[in-house]
mmCIF file of C-alpha atoms and ligand atoms in Angstrom:
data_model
loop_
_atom_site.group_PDB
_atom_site.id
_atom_site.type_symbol
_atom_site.label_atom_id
_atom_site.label_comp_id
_atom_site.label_asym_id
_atom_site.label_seq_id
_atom_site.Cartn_x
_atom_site.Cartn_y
_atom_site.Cartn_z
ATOM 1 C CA UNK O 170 161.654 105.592 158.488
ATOM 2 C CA UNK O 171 160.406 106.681 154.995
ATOM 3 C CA UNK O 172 162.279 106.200 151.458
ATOM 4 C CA UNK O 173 161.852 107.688 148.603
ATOM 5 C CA UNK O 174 159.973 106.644 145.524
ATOM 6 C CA UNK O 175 162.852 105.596 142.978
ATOM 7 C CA UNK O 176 165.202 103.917 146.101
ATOM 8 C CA UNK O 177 162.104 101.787 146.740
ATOM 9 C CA UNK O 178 161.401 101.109 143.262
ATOM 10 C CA UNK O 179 165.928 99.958 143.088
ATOM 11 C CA UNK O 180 164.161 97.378 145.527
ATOM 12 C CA UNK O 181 161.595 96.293 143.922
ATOM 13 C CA UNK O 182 163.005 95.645 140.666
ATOM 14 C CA UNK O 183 165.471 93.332 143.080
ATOM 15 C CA UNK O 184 162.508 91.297 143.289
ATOM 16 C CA UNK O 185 161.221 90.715 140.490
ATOM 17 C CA UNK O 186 158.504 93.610 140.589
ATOM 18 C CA UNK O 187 158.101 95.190 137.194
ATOM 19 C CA UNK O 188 158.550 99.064 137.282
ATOM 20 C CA UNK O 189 158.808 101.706 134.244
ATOM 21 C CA UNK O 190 162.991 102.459 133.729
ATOM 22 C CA UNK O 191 164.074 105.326 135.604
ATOM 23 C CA UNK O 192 166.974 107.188 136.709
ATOM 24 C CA UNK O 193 167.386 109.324 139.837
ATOM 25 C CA UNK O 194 168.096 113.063 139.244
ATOM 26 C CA UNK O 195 170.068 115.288 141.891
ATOM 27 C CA UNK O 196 171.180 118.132 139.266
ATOM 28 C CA UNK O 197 169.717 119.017 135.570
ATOM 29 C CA UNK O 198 173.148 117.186 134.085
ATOM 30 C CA UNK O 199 171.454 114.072 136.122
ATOM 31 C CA UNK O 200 168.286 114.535 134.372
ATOM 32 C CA UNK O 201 169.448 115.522 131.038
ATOM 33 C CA UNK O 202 171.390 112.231 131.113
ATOM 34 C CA UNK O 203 169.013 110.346 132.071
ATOM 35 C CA UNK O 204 166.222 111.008 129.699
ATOM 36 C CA UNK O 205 169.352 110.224 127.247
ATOM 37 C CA UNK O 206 169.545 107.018 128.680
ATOM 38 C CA UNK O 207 165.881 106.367 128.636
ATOM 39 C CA UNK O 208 165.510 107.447 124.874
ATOM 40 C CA UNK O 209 162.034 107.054 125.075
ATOM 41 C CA UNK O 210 159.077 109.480 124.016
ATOM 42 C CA UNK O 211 157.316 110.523 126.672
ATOM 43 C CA UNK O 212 159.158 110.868 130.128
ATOM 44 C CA UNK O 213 158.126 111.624 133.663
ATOM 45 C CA UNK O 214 159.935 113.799 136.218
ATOM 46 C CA UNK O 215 158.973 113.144 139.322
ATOM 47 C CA UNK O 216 160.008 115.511 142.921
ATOM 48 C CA UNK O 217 161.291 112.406 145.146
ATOM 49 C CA UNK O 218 159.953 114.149 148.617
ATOM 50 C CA UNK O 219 159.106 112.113 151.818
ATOM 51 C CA UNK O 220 155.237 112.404 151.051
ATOM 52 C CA UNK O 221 152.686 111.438 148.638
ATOM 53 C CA UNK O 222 149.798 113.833 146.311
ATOM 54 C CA UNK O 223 152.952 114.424 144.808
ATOM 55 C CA UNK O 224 150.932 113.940 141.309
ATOM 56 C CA UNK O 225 148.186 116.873 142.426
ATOM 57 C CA UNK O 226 150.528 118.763 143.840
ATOM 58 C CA UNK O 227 152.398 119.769 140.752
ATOM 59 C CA UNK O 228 155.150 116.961 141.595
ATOM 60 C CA UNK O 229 154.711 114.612 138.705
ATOM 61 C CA UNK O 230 155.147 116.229 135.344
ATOM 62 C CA UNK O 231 155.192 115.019 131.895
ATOM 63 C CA UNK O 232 157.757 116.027 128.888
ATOM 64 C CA UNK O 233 158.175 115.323 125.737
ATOM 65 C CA UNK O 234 161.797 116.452 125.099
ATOM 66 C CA UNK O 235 164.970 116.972 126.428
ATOM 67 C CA UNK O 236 163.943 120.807 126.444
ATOM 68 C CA UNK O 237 161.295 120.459 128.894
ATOM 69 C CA UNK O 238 163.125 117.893 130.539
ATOM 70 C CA UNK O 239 165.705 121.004 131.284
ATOM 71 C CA UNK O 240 162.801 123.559 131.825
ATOM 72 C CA UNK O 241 161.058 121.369 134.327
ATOM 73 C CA UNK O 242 164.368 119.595 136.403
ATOM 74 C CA UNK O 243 165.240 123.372 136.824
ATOM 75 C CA UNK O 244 161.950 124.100 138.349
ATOM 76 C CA UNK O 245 161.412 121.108 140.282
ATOM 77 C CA UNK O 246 164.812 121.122 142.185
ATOM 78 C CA UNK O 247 164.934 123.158 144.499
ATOM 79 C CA UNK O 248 161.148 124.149 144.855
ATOM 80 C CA UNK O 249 159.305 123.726 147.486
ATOM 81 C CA UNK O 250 156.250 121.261 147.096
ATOM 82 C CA UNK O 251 153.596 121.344 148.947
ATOM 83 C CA UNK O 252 150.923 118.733 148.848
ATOM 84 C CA UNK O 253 147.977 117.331 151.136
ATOM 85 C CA UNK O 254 150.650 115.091 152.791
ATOM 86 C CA UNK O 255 153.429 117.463 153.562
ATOM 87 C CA UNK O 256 151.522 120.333 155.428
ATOM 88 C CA UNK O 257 151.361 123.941 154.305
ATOM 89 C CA UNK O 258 155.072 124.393 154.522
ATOM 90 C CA UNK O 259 155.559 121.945 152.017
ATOM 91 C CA UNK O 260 158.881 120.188 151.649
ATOM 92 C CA UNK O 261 162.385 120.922 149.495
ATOM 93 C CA UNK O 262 162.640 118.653 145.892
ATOM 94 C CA UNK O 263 166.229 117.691 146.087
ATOM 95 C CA UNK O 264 166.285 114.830 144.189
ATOM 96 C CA UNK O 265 164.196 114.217 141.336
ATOM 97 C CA UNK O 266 163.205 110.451 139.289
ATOM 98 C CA UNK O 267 163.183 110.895 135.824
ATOM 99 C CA UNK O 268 161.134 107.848 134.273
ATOM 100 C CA UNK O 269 159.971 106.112 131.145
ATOM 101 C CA UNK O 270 156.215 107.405 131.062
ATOM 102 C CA UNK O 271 153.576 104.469 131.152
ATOM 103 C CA UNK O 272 150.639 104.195 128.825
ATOM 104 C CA UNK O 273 148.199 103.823 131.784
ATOM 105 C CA UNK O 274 145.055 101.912 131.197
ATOM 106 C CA UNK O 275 143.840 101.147 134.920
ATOM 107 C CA UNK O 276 145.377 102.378 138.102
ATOM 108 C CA UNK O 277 144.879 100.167 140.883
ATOM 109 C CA UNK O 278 146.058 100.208 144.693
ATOM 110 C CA UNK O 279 147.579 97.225 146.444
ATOM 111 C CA UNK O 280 149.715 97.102 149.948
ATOM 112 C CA UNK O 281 150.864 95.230 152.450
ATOM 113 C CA UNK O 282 151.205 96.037 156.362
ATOM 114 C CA UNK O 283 150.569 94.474 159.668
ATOM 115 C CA UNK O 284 147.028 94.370 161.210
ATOM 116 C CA UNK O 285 148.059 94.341 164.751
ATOM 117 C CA UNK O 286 144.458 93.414 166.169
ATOM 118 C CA UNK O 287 144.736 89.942 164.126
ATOM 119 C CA UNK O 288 148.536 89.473 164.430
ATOM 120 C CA UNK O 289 148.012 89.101 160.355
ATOM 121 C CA UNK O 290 149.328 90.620 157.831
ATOM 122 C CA UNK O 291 147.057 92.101 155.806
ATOM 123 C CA UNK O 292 147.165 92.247 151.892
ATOM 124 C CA UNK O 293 144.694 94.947 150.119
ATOM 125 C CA UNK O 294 143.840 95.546 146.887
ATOM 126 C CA UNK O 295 141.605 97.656 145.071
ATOM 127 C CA UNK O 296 140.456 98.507 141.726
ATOM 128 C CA UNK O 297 140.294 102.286 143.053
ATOM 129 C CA UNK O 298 144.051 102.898 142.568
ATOM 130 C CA UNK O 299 145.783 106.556 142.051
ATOM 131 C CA UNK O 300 143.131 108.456 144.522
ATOM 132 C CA UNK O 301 143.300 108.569 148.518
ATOM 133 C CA UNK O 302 142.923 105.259 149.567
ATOM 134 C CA UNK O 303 141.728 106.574 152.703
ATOM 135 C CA UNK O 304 139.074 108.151 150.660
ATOM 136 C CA UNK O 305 138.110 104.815 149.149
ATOM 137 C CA UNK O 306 137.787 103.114 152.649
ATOM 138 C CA UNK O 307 135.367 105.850 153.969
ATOM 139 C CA UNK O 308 133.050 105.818 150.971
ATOM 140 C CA UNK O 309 133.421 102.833 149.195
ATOM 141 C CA UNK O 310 135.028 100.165 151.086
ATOM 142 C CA UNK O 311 133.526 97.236 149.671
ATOM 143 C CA UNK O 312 135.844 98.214 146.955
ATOM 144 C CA UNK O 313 138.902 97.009 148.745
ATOM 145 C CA UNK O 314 139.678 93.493 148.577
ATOM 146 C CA UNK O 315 141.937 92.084 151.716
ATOM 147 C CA UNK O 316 143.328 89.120 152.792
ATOM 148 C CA UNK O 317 145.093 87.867 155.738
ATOM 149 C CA UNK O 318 148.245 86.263 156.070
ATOM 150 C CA UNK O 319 149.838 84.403 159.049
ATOM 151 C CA UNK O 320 153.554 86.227 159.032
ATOM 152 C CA UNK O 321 154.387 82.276 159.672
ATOM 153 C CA UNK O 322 153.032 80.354 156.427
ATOM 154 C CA UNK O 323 153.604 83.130 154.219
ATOM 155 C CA UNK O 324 151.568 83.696 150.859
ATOM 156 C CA UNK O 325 150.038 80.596 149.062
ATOM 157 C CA UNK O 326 149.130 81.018 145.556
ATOM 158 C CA UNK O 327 145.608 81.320 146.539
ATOM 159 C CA UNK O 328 145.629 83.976 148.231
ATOM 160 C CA UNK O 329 147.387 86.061 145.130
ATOM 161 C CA UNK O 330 144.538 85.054 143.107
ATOM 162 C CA UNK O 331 142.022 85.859 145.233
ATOM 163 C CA UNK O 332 143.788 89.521 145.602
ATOM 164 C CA UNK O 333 144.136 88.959 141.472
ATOM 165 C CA UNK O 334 140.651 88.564 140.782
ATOM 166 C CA UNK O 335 139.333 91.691 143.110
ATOM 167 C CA UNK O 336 140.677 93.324 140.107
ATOM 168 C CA UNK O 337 138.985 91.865 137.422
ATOM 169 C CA UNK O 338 141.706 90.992 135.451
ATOM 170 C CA UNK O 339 142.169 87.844 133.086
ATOM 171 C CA UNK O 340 144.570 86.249 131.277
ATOM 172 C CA UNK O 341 148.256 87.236 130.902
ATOM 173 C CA UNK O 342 147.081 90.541 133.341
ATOM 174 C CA UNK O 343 145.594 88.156 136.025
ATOM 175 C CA UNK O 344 149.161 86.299 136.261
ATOM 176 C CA UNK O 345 151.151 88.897 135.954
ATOM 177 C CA UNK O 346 149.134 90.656 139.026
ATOM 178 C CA UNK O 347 149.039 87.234 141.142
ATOM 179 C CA UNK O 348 152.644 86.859 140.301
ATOM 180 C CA UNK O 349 153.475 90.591 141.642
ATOM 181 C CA UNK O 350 151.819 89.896 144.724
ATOM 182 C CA UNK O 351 153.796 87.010 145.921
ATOM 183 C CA UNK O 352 156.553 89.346 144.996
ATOM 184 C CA UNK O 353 155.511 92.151 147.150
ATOM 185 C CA UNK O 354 154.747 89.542 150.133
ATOM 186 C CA UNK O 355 158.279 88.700 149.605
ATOM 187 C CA UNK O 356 159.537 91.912 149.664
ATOM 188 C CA UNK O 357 157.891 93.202 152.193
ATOM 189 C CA UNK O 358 159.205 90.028 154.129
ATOM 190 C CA UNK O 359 162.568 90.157 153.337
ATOM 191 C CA UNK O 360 163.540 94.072 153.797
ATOM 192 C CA UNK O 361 161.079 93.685 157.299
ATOM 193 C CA UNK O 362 159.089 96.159 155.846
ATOM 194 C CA UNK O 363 155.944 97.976 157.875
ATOM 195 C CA UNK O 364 154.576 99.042 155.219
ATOM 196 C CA UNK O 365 154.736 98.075 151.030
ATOM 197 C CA UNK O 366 152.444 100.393 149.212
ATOM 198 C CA UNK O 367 151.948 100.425 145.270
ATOM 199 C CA UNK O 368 149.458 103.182 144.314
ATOM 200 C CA UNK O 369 149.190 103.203 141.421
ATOM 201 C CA UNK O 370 149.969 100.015 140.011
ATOM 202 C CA UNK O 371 148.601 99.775 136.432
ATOM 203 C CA UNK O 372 147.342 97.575 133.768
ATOM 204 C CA UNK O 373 149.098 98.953 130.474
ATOM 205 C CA UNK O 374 147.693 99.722 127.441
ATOM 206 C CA UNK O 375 149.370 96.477 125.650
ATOM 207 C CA UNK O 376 147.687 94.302 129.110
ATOM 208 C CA UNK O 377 150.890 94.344 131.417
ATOM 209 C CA UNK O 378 151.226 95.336 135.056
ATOM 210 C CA UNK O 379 153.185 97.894 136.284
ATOM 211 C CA UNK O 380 154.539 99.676 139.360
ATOM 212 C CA UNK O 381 154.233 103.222 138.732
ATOM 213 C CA UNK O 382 154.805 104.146 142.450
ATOM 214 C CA UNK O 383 156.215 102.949 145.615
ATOM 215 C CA UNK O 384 156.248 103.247 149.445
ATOM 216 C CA UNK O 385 158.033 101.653 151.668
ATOM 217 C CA UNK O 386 158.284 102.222 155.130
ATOM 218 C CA UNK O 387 160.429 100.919 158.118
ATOM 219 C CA UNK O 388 159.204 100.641 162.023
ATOM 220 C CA UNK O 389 162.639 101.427 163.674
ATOM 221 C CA UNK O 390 165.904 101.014 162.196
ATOM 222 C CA UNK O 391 166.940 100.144 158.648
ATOM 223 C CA UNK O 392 167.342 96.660 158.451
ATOM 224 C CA UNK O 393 171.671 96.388 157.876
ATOM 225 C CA UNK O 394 171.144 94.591 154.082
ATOM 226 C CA UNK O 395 168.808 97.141 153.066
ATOM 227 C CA UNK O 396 171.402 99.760 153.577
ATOM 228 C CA UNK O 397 173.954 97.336 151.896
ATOM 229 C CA UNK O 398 171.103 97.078 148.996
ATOM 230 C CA UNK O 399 171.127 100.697 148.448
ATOM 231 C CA UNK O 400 174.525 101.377 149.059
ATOM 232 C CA UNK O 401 175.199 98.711 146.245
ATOM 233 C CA UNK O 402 172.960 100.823 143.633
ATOM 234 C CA UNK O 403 174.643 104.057 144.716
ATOM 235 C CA UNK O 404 171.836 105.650 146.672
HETATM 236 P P1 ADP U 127 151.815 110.549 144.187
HETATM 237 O O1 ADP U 127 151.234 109.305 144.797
HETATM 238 O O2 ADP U 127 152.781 111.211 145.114
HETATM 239 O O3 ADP U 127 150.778 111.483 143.650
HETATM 240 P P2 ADP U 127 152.517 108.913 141.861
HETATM 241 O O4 ADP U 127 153.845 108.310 141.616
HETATM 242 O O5 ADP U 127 151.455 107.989 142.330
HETATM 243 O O6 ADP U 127 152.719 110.119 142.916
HETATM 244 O O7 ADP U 127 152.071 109.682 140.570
HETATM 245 C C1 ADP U 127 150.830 110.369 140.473
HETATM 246 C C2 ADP U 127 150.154 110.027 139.153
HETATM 247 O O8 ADP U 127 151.001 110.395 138.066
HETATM 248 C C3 ADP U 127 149.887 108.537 138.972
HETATM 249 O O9 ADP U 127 148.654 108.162 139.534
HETATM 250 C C4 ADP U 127 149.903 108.393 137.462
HETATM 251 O O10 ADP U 127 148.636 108.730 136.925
HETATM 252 C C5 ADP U 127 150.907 109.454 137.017
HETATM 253 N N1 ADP U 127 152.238 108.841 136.783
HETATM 254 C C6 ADP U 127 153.198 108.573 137.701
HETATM 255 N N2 ADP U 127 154.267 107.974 137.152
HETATM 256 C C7 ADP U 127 153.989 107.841 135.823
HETATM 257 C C8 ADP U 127 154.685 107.282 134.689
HETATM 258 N N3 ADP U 127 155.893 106.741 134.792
HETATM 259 N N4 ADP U 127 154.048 107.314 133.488
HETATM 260 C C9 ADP U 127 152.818 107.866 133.339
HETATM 261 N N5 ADP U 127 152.122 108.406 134.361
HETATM 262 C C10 ADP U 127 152.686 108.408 135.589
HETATM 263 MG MG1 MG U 128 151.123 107.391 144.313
#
């Protein structure tokens, strides 16, 4: 089972994982309020559908006041959003995120999920983050880093550098990326996770990292403290 963008993101910031502030959005009150509460310049609406190209799509939009927050909550909910991961029939926005808007620098990938063939998990990285990853792997896979972790030991510190430095990063960047990725291992450990995707995750214009989206998926059932996680931040 899927999630959707800002309920993973509730999780994340659980652990630790830097994400911009954001408010879920099921009505144009919702959003209007929330860009109150965000009372920043620039915010980001964002259709929370099962499915990603979301940005493409005409799912991710930028505004710059509470005006076009308005305009574009009333044409977002309730549209029908088709991108290159929802087939033609697209899907219904019912819930929107309406977030702090990032000043993006770099937009890497990174994500976590099981390589069955090893009996590993397998960590990836890349420095080609906000694009098709799947694209990346069929032209230019030497530009994803990986490493593998036994489910057993967990993530050492060296492997979260090693994932750290396949994205050319130094200084207070570099640890805050290592850092982010023992959080994600942890994450993805904890809520039993198949799948913990950040794309993008960004390097900020003042040298931070960020997660700007998130995907989390489930194999079967939701694990029980998930739910209780959720339940406990209203979702
Ligand atoms: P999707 O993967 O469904 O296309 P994303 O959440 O990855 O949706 O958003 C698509 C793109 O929109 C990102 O790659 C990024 O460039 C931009 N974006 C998303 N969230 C923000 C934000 N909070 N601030 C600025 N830009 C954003
Ligand atoms: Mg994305």
């Amino acid at each position: 089972m899927k999630i959707h963008e800002y309920q993973g993101k509730e999780i994340f910031r659980k652990h630790g994982i830097n994400t911009p502030p954001g408010f879920p959005a099921f009505s144009v009150d919702d959003a209007l309020n929330a860009y109150d509460q965000l009372d920043t310049e620039i915010v980001v609406v964002k259709a929370q559908i099962h499915a990603g190209g979301r940005g493409k799509g005409g799912g991710v939009k930028l505004a710059h006041s509470r005006e076009e927050v308005e305009i574009l909550a009333n044409e977002m909910l309730g549209m029908t959003l088709v991108t290159h991961q929802t087939g033609p029939a697209g899907k219904e926005v019912q819930r929107l995120l309406i977030e702090s808007g990032a000043d993006i620098s770099q937009e890497f990938y990174a994500a976590i999920t099981l390589d069955r063939a090893r009996e590993m998990d397998v960590f990836m990285v890349s420095t080609e983050g906000g694009v098709e990853i799947e694209k990346v792997a069929a032209e230019t896979p030497e530009k994803i880093v990986k490493v593998w972790i036994d489910p057993l030991l967990g993530i050492k510190s060296y492997h979260a550098r090693k994932l750290a430095n396949g994205l050319n990063l130094t200084e207070t960047a570099f640890k805050e990326a290592a850092s982010i990725f023992m959080k994600m291992y942890a994450c993805y450990q904890t809520t039993d996770a198949s799948l913990i995707e950040i794309n993008p995750l960004i390097l900020t214009g003042d040298g931070h990292i960020l997660a700007l989206d998130s995907k989390i998926n489930f194999e079967t059932v939701m694990p029980f403290f998930v739910i209780k996680i959720l339940q406990k931040c209203g979702i």
